[in-house]
Structures are given as C-alpha cells and as structure tokens.
mmCIF file of C-alpha atoms in Angstrom:
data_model
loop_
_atom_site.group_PDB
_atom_site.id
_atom_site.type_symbol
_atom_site.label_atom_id
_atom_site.label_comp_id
_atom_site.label_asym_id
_atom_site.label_seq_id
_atom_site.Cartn_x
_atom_site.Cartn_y
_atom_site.Cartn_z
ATOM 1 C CA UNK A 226 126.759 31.994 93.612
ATOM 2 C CA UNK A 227 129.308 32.059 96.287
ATOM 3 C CA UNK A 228 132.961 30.605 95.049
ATOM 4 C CA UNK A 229 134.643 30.823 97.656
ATOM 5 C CA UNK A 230 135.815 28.608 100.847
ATOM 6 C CA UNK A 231 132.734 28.130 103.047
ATOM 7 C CA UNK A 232 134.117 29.913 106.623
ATOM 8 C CA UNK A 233 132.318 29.389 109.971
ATOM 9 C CA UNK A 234 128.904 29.762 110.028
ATOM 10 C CA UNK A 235 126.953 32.561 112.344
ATOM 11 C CA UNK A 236 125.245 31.016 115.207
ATOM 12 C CA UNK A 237 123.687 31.986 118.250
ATOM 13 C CA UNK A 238 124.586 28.738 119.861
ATOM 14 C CA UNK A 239 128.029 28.857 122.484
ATOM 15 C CA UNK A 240 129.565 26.391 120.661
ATOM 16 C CA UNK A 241 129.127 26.140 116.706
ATOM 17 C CA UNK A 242 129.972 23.068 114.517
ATOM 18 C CA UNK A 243 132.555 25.031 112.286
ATOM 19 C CA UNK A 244 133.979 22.043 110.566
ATOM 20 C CA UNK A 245 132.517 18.592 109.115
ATOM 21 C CA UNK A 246 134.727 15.875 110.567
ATOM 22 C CA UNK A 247 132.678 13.256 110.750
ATOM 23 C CA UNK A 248 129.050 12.063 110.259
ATOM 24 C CA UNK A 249 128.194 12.943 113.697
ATOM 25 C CA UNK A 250 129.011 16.580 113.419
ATOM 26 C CA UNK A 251 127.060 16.763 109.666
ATOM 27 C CA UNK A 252 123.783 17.409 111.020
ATOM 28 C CA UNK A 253 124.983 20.448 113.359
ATOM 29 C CA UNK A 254 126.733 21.753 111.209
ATOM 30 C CA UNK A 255 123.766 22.401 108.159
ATOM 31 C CA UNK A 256 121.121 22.838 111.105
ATOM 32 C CA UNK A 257 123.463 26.160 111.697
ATOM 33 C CA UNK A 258 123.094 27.307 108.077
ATOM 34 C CA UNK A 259 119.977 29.089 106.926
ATOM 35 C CA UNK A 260 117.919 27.091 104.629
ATOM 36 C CA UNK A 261 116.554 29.475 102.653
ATOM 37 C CA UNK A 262 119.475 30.134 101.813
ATOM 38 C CA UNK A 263 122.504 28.340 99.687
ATOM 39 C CA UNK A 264 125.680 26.964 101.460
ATOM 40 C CA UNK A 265 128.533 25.608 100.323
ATOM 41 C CA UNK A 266 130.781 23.696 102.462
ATOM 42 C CA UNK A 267 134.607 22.494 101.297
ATOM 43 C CA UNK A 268 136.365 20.207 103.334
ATOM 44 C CA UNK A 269 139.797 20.481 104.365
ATOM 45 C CA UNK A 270 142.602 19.834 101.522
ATOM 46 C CA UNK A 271 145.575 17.002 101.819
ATOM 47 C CA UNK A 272 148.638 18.268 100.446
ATOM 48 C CA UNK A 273 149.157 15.697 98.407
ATOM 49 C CA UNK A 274 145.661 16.795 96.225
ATOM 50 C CA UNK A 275 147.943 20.440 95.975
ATOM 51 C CA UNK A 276 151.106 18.681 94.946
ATOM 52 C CA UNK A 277 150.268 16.016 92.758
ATOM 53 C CA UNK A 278 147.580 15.791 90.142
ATOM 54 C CA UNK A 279 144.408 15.100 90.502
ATOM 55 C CA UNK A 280 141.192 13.732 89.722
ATOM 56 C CA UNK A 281 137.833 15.477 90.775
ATOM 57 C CA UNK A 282 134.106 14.370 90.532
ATOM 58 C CA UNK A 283 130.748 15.948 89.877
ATOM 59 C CA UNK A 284 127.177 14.480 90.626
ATOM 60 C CA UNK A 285 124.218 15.879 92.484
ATOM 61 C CA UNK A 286 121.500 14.809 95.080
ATOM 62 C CA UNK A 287 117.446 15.535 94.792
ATOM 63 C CA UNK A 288 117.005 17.146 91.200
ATOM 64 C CA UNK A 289 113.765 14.671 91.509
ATOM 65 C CA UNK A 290 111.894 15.749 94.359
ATOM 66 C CA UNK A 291 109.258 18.651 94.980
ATOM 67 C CA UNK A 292 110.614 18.919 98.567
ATOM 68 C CA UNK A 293 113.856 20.309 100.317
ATOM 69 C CA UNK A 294 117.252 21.280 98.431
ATOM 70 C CA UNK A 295 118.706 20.333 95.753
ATOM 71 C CA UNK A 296 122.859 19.412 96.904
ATOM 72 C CA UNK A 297 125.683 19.277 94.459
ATOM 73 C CA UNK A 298 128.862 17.393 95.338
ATOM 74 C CA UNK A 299 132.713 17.094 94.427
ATOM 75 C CA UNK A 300 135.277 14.804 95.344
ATOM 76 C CA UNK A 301 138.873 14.686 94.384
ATOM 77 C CA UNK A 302 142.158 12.660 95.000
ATOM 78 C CA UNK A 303 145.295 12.127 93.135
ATOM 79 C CA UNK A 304 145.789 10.120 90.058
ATOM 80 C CA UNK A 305 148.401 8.124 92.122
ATOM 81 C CA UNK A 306 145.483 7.312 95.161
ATOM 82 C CA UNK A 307 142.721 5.810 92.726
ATOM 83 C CA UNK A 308 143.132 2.336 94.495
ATOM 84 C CA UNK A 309 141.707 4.331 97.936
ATOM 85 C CA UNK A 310 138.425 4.997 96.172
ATOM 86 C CA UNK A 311 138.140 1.277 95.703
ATOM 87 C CA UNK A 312 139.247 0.316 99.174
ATOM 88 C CA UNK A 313 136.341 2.892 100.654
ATOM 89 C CA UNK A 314 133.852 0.957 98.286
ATOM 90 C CA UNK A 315 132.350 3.598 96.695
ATOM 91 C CA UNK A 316 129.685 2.657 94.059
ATOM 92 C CA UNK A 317 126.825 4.621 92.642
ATOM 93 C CA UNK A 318 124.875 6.202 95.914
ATOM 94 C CA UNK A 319 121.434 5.193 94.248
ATOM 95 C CA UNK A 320 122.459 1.805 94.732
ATOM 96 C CA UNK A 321 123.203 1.162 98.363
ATOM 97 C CA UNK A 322 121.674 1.931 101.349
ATOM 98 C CA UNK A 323 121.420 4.576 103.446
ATOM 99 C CA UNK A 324 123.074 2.695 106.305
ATOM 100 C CA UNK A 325 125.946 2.316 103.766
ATOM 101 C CA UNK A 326 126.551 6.042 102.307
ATOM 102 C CA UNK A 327 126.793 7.053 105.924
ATOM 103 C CA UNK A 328 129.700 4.297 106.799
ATOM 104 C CA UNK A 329 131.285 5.077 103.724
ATOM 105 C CA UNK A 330 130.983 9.035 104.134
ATOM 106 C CA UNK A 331 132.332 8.724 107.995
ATOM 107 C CA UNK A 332 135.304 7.233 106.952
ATOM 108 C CA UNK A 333 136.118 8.915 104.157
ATOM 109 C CA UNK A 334 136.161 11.710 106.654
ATOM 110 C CA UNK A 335 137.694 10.111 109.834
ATOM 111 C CA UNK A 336 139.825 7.386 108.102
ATOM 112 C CA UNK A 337 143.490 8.658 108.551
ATOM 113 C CA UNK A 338 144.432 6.783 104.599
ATOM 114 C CA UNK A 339 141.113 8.950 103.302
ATOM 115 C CA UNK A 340 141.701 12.012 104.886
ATOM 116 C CA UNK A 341 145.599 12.422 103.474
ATOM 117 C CA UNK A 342 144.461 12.015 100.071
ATOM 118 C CA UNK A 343 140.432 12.367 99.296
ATOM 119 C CA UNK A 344 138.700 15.705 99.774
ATOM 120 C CA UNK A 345 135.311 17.039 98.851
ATOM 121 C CA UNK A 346 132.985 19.992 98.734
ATOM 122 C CA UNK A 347 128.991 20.239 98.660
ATOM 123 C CA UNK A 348 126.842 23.327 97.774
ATOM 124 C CA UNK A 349 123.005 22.896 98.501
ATOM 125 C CA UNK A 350 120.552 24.646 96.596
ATOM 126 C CA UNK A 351 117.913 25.860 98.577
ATOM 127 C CA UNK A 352 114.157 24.897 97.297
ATOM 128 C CA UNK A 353 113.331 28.485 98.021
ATOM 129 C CA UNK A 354 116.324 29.254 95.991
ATOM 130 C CA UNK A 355 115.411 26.636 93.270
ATOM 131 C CA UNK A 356 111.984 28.118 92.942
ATOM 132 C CA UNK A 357 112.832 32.031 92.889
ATOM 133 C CA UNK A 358 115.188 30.891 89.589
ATOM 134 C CA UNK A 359 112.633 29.114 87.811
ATOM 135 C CA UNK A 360 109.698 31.573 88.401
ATOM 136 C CA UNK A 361 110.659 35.176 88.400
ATOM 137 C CA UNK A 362 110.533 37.247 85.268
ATOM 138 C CA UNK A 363 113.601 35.942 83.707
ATOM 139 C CA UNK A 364 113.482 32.338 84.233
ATOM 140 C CA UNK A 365 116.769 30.488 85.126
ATOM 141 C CA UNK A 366 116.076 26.824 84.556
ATOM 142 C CA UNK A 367 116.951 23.777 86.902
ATOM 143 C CA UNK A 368 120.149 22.873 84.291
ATOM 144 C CA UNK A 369 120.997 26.532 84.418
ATOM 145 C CA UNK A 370 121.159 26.588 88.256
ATOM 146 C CA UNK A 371 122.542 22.616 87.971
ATOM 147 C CA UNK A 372 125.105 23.637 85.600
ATOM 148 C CA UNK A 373 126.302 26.963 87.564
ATOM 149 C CA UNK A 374 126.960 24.846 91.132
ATOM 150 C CA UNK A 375 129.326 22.517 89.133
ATOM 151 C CA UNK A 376 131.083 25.287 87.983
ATOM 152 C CA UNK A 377 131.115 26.852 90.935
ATOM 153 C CA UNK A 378 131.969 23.857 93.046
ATOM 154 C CA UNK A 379 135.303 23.533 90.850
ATOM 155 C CA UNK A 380 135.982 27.241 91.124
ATOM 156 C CA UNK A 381 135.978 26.728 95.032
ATOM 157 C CA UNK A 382 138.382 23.556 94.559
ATOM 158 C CA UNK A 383 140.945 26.096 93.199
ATOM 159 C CA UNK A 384 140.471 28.511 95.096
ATOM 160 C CA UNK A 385 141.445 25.944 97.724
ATOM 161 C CA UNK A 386 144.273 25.252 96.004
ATOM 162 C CA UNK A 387 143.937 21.601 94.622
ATOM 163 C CA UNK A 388 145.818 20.349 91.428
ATOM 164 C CA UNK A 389 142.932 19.693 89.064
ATOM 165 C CA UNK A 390 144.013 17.660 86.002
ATOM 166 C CA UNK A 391 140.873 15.366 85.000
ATOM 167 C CA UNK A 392 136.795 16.634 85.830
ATOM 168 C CA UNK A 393 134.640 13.890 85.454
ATOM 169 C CA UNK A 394 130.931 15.092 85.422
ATOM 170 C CA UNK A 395 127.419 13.707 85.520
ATOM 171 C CA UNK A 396 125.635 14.824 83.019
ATOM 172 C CA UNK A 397 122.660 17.716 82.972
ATOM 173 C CA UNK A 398 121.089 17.603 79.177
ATOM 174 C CA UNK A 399 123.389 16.698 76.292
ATOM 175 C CA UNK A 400 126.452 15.510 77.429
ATOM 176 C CA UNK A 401 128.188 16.959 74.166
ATOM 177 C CA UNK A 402 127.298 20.550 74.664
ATOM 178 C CA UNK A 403 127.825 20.366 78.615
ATOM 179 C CA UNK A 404 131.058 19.374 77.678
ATOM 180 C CA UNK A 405 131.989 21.804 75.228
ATOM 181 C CA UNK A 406 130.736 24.295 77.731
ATOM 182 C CA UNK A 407 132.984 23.171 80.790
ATOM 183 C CA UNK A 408 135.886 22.842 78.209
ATOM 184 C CA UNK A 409 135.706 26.426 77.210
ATOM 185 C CA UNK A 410 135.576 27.610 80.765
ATOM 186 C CA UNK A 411 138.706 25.180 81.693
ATOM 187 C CA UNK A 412 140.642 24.500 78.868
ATOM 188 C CA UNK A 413 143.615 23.191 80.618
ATOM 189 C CA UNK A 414 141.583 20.365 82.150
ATOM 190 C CA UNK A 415 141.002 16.999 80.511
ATOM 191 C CA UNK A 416 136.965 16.880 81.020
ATOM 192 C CA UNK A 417 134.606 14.327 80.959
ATOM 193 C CA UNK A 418 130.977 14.226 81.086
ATOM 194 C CA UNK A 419 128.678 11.263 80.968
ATOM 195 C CA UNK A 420 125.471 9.559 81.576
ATOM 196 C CA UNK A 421 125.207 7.543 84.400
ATOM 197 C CA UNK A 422 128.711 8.833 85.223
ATOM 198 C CA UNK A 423 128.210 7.795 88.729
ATOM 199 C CA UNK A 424 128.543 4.302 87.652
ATOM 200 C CA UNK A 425 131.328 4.276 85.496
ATOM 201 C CA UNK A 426 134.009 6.260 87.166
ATOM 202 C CA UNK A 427 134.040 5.817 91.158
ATOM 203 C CA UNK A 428 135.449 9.665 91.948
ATOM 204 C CA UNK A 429 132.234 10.481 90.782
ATOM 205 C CA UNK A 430 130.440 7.832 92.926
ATOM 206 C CA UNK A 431 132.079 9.745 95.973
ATOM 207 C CA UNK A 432 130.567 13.115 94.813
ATOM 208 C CA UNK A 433 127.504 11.351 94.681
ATOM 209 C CA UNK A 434 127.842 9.781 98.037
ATOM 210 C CA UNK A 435 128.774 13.591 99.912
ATOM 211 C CA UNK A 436 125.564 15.367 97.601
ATOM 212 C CA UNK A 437 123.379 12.217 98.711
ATOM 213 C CA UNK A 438 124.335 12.667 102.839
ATOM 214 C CA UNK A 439 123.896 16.061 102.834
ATOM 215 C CA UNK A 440 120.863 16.077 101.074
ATOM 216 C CA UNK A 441 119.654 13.031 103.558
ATOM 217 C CA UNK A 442 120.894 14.640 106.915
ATOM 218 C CA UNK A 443 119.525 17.937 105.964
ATOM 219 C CA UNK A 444 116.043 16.881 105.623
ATOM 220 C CA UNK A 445 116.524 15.075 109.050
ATOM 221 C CA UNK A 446 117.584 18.640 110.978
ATOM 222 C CA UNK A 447 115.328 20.476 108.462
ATOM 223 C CA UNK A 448 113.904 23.656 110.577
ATOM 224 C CA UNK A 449 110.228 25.138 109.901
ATOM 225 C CA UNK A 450 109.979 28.743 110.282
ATOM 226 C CA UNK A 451 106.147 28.394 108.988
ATOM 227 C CA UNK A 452 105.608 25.245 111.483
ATOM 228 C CA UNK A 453 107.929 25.626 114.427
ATOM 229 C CA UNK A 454 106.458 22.433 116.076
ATOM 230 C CA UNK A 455 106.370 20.274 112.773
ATOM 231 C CA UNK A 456 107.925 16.347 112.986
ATOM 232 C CA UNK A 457 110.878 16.295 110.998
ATOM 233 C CA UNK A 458 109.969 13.195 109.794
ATOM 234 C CA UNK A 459 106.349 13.702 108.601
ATOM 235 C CA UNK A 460 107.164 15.011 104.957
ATOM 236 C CA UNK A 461 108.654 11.662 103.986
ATOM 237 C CA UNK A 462 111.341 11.157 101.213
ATOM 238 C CA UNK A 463 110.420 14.496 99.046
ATOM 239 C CA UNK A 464 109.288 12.161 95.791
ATOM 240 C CA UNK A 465 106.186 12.996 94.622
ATOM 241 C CA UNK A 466 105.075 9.141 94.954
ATOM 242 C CA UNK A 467 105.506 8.668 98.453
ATOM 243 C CA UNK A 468 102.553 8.654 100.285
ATOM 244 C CA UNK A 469 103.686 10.596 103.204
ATOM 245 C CA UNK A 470 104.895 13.107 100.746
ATOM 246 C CA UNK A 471 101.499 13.147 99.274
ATOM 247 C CA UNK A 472 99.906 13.275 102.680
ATOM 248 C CA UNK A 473 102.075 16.489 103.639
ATOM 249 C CA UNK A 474 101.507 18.881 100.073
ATOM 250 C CA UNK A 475 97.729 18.400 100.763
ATOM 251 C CA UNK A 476 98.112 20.278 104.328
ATOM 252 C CA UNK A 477 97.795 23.574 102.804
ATOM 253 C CA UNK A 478 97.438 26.879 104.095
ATOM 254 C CA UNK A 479 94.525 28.623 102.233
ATOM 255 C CA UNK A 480 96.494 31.668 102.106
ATOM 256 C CA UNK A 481 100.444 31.505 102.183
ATOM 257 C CA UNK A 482 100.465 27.830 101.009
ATOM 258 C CA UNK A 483 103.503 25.689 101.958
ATOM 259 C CA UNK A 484 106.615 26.166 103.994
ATOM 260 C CA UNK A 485 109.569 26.892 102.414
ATOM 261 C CA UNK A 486 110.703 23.044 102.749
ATOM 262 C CA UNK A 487 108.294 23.153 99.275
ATOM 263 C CA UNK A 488 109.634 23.854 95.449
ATOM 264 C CA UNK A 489 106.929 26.094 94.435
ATOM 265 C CA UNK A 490 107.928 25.628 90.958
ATOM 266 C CA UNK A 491 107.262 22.061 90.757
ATOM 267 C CA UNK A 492 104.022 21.199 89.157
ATOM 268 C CA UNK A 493 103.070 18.739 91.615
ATOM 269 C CA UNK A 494 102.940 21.722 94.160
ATOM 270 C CA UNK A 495 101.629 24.005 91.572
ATOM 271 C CA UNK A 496 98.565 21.763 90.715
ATOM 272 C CA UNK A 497 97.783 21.381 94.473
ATOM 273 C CA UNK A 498 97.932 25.286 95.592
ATOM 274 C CA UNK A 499 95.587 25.603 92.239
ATOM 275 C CA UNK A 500 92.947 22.436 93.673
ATOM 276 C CA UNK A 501 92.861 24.158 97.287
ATOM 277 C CA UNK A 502 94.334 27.615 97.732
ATOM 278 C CA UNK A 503 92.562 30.906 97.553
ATOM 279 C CA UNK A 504 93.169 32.574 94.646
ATOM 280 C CA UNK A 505 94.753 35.889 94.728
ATOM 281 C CA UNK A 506 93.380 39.551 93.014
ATOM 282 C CA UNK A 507 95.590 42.001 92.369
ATOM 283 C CA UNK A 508 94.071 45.546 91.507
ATOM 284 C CA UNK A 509 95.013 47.352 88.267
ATOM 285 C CA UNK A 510 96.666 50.246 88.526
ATOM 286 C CA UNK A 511 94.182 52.374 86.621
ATOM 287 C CA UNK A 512 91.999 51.288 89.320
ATOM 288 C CA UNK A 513 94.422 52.245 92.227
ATOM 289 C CA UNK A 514 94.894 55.430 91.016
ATOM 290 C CA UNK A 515 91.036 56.311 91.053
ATOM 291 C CA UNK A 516 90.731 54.984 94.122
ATOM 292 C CA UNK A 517 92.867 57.840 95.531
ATOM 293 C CA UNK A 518 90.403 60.065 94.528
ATOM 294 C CA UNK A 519 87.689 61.473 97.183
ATOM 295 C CA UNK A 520 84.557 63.437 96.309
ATOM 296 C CA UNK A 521 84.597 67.169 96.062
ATOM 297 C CA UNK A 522 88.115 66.729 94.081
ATOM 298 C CA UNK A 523 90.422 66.369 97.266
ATOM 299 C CA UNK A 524 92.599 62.616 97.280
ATOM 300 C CA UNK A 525 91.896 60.525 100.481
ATOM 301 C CA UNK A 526 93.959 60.761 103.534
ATOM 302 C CA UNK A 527 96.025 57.519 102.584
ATOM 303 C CA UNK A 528 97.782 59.460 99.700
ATOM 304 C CA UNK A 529 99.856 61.030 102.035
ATOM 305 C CA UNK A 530 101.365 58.337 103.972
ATOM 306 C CA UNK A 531 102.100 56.396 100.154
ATOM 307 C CA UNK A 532 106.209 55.997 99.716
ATOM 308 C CA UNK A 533 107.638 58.857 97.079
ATOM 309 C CA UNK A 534 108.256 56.754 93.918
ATOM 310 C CA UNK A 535 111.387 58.720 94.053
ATOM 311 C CA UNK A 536 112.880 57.351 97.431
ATOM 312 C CA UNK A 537 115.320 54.653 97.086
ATOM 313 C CA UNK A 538 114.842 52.228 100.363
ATOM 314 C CA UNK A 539 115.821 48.973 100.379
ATOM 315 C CA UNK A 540 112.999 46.627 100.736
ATOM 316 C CA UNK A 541 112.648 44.268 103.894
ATOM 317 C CA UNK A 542 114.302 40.615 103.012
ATOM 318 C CA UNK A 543 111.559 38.484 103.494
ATOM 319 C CA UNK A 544 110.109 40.715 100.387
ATOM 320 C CA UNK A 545 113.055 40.434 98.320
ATOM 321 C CA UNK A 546 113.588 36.810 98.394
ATOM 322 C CA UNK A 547 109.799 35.802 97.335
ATOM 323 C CA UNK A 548 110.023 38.398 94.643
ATOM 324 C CA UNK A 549 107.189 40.334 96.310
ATOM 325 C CA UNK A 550 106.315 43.392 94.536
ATOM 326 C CA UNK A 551 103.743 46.073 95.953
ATOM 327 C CA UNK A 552 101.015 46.649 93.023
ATOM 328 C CA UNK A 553 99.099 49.540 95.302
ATOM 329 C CA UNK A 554 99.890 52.210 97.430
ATOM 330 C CA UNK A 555 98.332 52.055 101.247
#
C-alpha cells in the first residue's frame, strides 16, 4: 500500500482537479483516479498540527456493502483546537444526513478557523482491490486489508509531517489485540481503540465524516468500463437490502459476470454468479498435453506458436489484476 503523500493525479483532461478544496471539487477529483485501483488522498497540513501536538482519528466508510470501495479516513488537530471539532458539529456520520456530512465536510475544508488547524487524509480501497485480497491463493482478509489502511493512513500523516501524540481508532475485531498491535508499531503514541469509537470521541467522528463523503461522492462519479452508458444512479446504496441494489446484481452477464463496481468476494455476489452464470471448465493438464499430440507421432501445428516456459514476459495488466492464470497452451 502506498504511504506516501497522494501527488497530482494523471489525466487526460486540460485542466485536472489536483487538490480537494472544497466539496465541489471532490467529485473531479476521484472521477480522475482509476477505480480499480487504490488512492489515497492527504489534505494540506496547518502548521500548527506540525508544531503543536496532536490528536488524530481513524474510522472507515462501506465495510458493509457488496458494491463500490471500501474508504478509510483520518482526521487530526491539536490538543489545544478540540473546541473547533465541536463548533463544526461533528457527530457520528451514521447518524446524520447526507445533506449534513457534506455541509460539515465543505467547511471543514473552506472554513478559514478549520483549515488552520484540522486536516485529514482518505485512502479508498478499491472493490476490485478488496476482492483480489480475499480470493487469491493466500487470502488477505477484510481486517487484514482494514487494519493495513489505518496503518498506512498514519504513516502518510508523518510523512506529512504532523505532530501525532494521541490515535484514536475504530475498532476492526478485538479491540485489545488491535491495540496491542498499533502500540507495537507506534510506541511513542498514546493509542486508543474502541467500539463505536465514532461516538465517543468526535476526532474520530471527522474521520468518519471524510471516509463517509468520499465513499458517497465516489459512487455518484463512479465510471463503468464494462457499461460505458450505465446510470450512475441505478445500483442504489451498495447494501445488499436495497432493492435497487438487488435489482442491479441480478443483471448478469452469463459470461464475465459483473462490473468491477461489484465485490466478487461477497457472498451475496457469489450466490448470484452461482444461480445464473455459466459455469466455467478448465482442462487438466494431462489432458492438454495429449491434446498436442497428432496422429502418425508428429505434435499439431499450435505447439509451435505456445510461449517457451522459459521466457520471462510480463503479463498484460488486465491479467494480472484478476489473477488470471493460463491453464493451456494455444
């Protein structure tokens, strides 16, 4: 995972969103990221978070859902500046509206008493991303991924230069051993971690409120490769309960099944590409290798266009990031 400073995005547009300054420039700036890929965005730094210390924040935005990314958040601000969080009214983001994150993340970012002392930083996780982890060989589960954005979400705060003295973290799994775990990999910080953190301590309420606006504007800008003339608004929320959500996993391709908008690894998705789907043969290799064979003795034509096993050539992207292996040669 990328620790370091998110720096302006590749575009093939004349004029590219490089920076988030407000909620109007959100959504251009992730519809200029890949999303099949991760990004991780950090917003500028006051100098008062690098010369006093300072509190930061973890919580996180669509764990739940079998659609779109999963988006981690941070937020930090010095001891001194607690009373801002308060005056911003930041609560738990599961608990107000989405009319209300959005005022309260546009003026955390174009309030001129927010923007001297409150910073943040998002990464989201790609469901393409989130699904290669937790199906390939060696499984990497959805606390192991959860778990390695935190870190590296507080990693990039450093980097950036900000004077970390208390982490405050919603929990993933036992809130003992994630703490024990974050303790031995920052030992100089005083480190919380909590259920239900996001209610309790409101730094982490503003982490929650960045993952949660993300997550929410980059569903609305979300671009289909599979689909180019899809309605961004015809998947619904993402939760397996919505209707519309419902509705959309049962449009299935027979062969490639669902865009990449989709967490393969989710059973709900899983369950549906098993109802409807085609189901998929692969030959053995015993087999493939008498099927090179030809009568009289001689191997068929094909043999001799096959790859050497011995060449070392770098496979073509689209391959690599679905895990594709080739199980015959043409």
């Amino acid at each position: 995972m990328d620790k370091k400073v998110k720096q302006e995005p590749e575009s093939h547009s004349d004029v590219k969103q490089s920076r988030i300054e407000n909620l109007e420039t959100l959504g251009p700036y992730i519809l200029e990221q890949d999303n099949a890929k991760n990004f991780v965005y950090v917003s500028d730094i006051p100098q008062l978070c690098k010369d006093e210390p300072c509190m930061l924040g973890v919580d996180e935005a669509g764990r739940g859902p079998v659609l779109g990314p999963m988006v981690y958040g941070i937020a930090f601000c010095p001891l001194s500046k607690k009373d801002i969080l308060k005056q911003l009214g930041f609560a738990d983001s599961k608990q107000l509206t989405e009319e209300k994150r959005d005022q309260i993340f546009d003026e955390m970012n174009r309030k001129d008493f927010a923007k001297t002392a409150l910073g943040w930083a998002v990464e989201a996780i790609s469901p393409n991303v989130i699904s290669m982890c937790m199906l390939r060989r060696t499984k990497h589960s959805l606390n192991e991924v959860s778990m390695d954005s935190a870190i590296g979400l507080i990693n990039s705060a450093i980097d950036a230069g900000v004077n970390i003295a208390e982490v405050y973290v919603d929990t993933v799994g036992p809130p003992e051993k994630y703490q024990a775990k974050l303790k031995a990999i920052f030992p100089k910080f005083k480190i919380t971690v909590a259920k239900k953190a996001d209610s309790t301590y409101p730094i982490v309420s503003a982490a929650s409120i960045a993952a949660k606006v993300t997550r929410d504007h980059a569903l609305k800008v979300w671009k289909f490769r599979e689909r180019p003339n899809e309605e961004v608004t015809s998947f619904g929320s993402g939760y397996p309960g919505d209707p519309t959500t419902k509705k959309f996993l049962g449009e299935i391709d027979l062969v490639f099944g669902f865009p990449r908008l989709v967490r393969f690894s989710w059973s709900t998705a899983g369950n549906a590409l098993e109802k409807k789907a085609y189901d998929m043969e692969f030959e053995d290799e015993t087999d493939a290798k008498d099927a090179e064979k030809a009568s009289y003795g001689s191997k068929k034509l094909s043999k001799y266009f096959a790859t050497s096993k011995n060449e070392n050539r770098k496979r073509h992207e689209y391959f690599r990031e679905r895990c594709l292996e080739h199980v015959a040669d043409i």
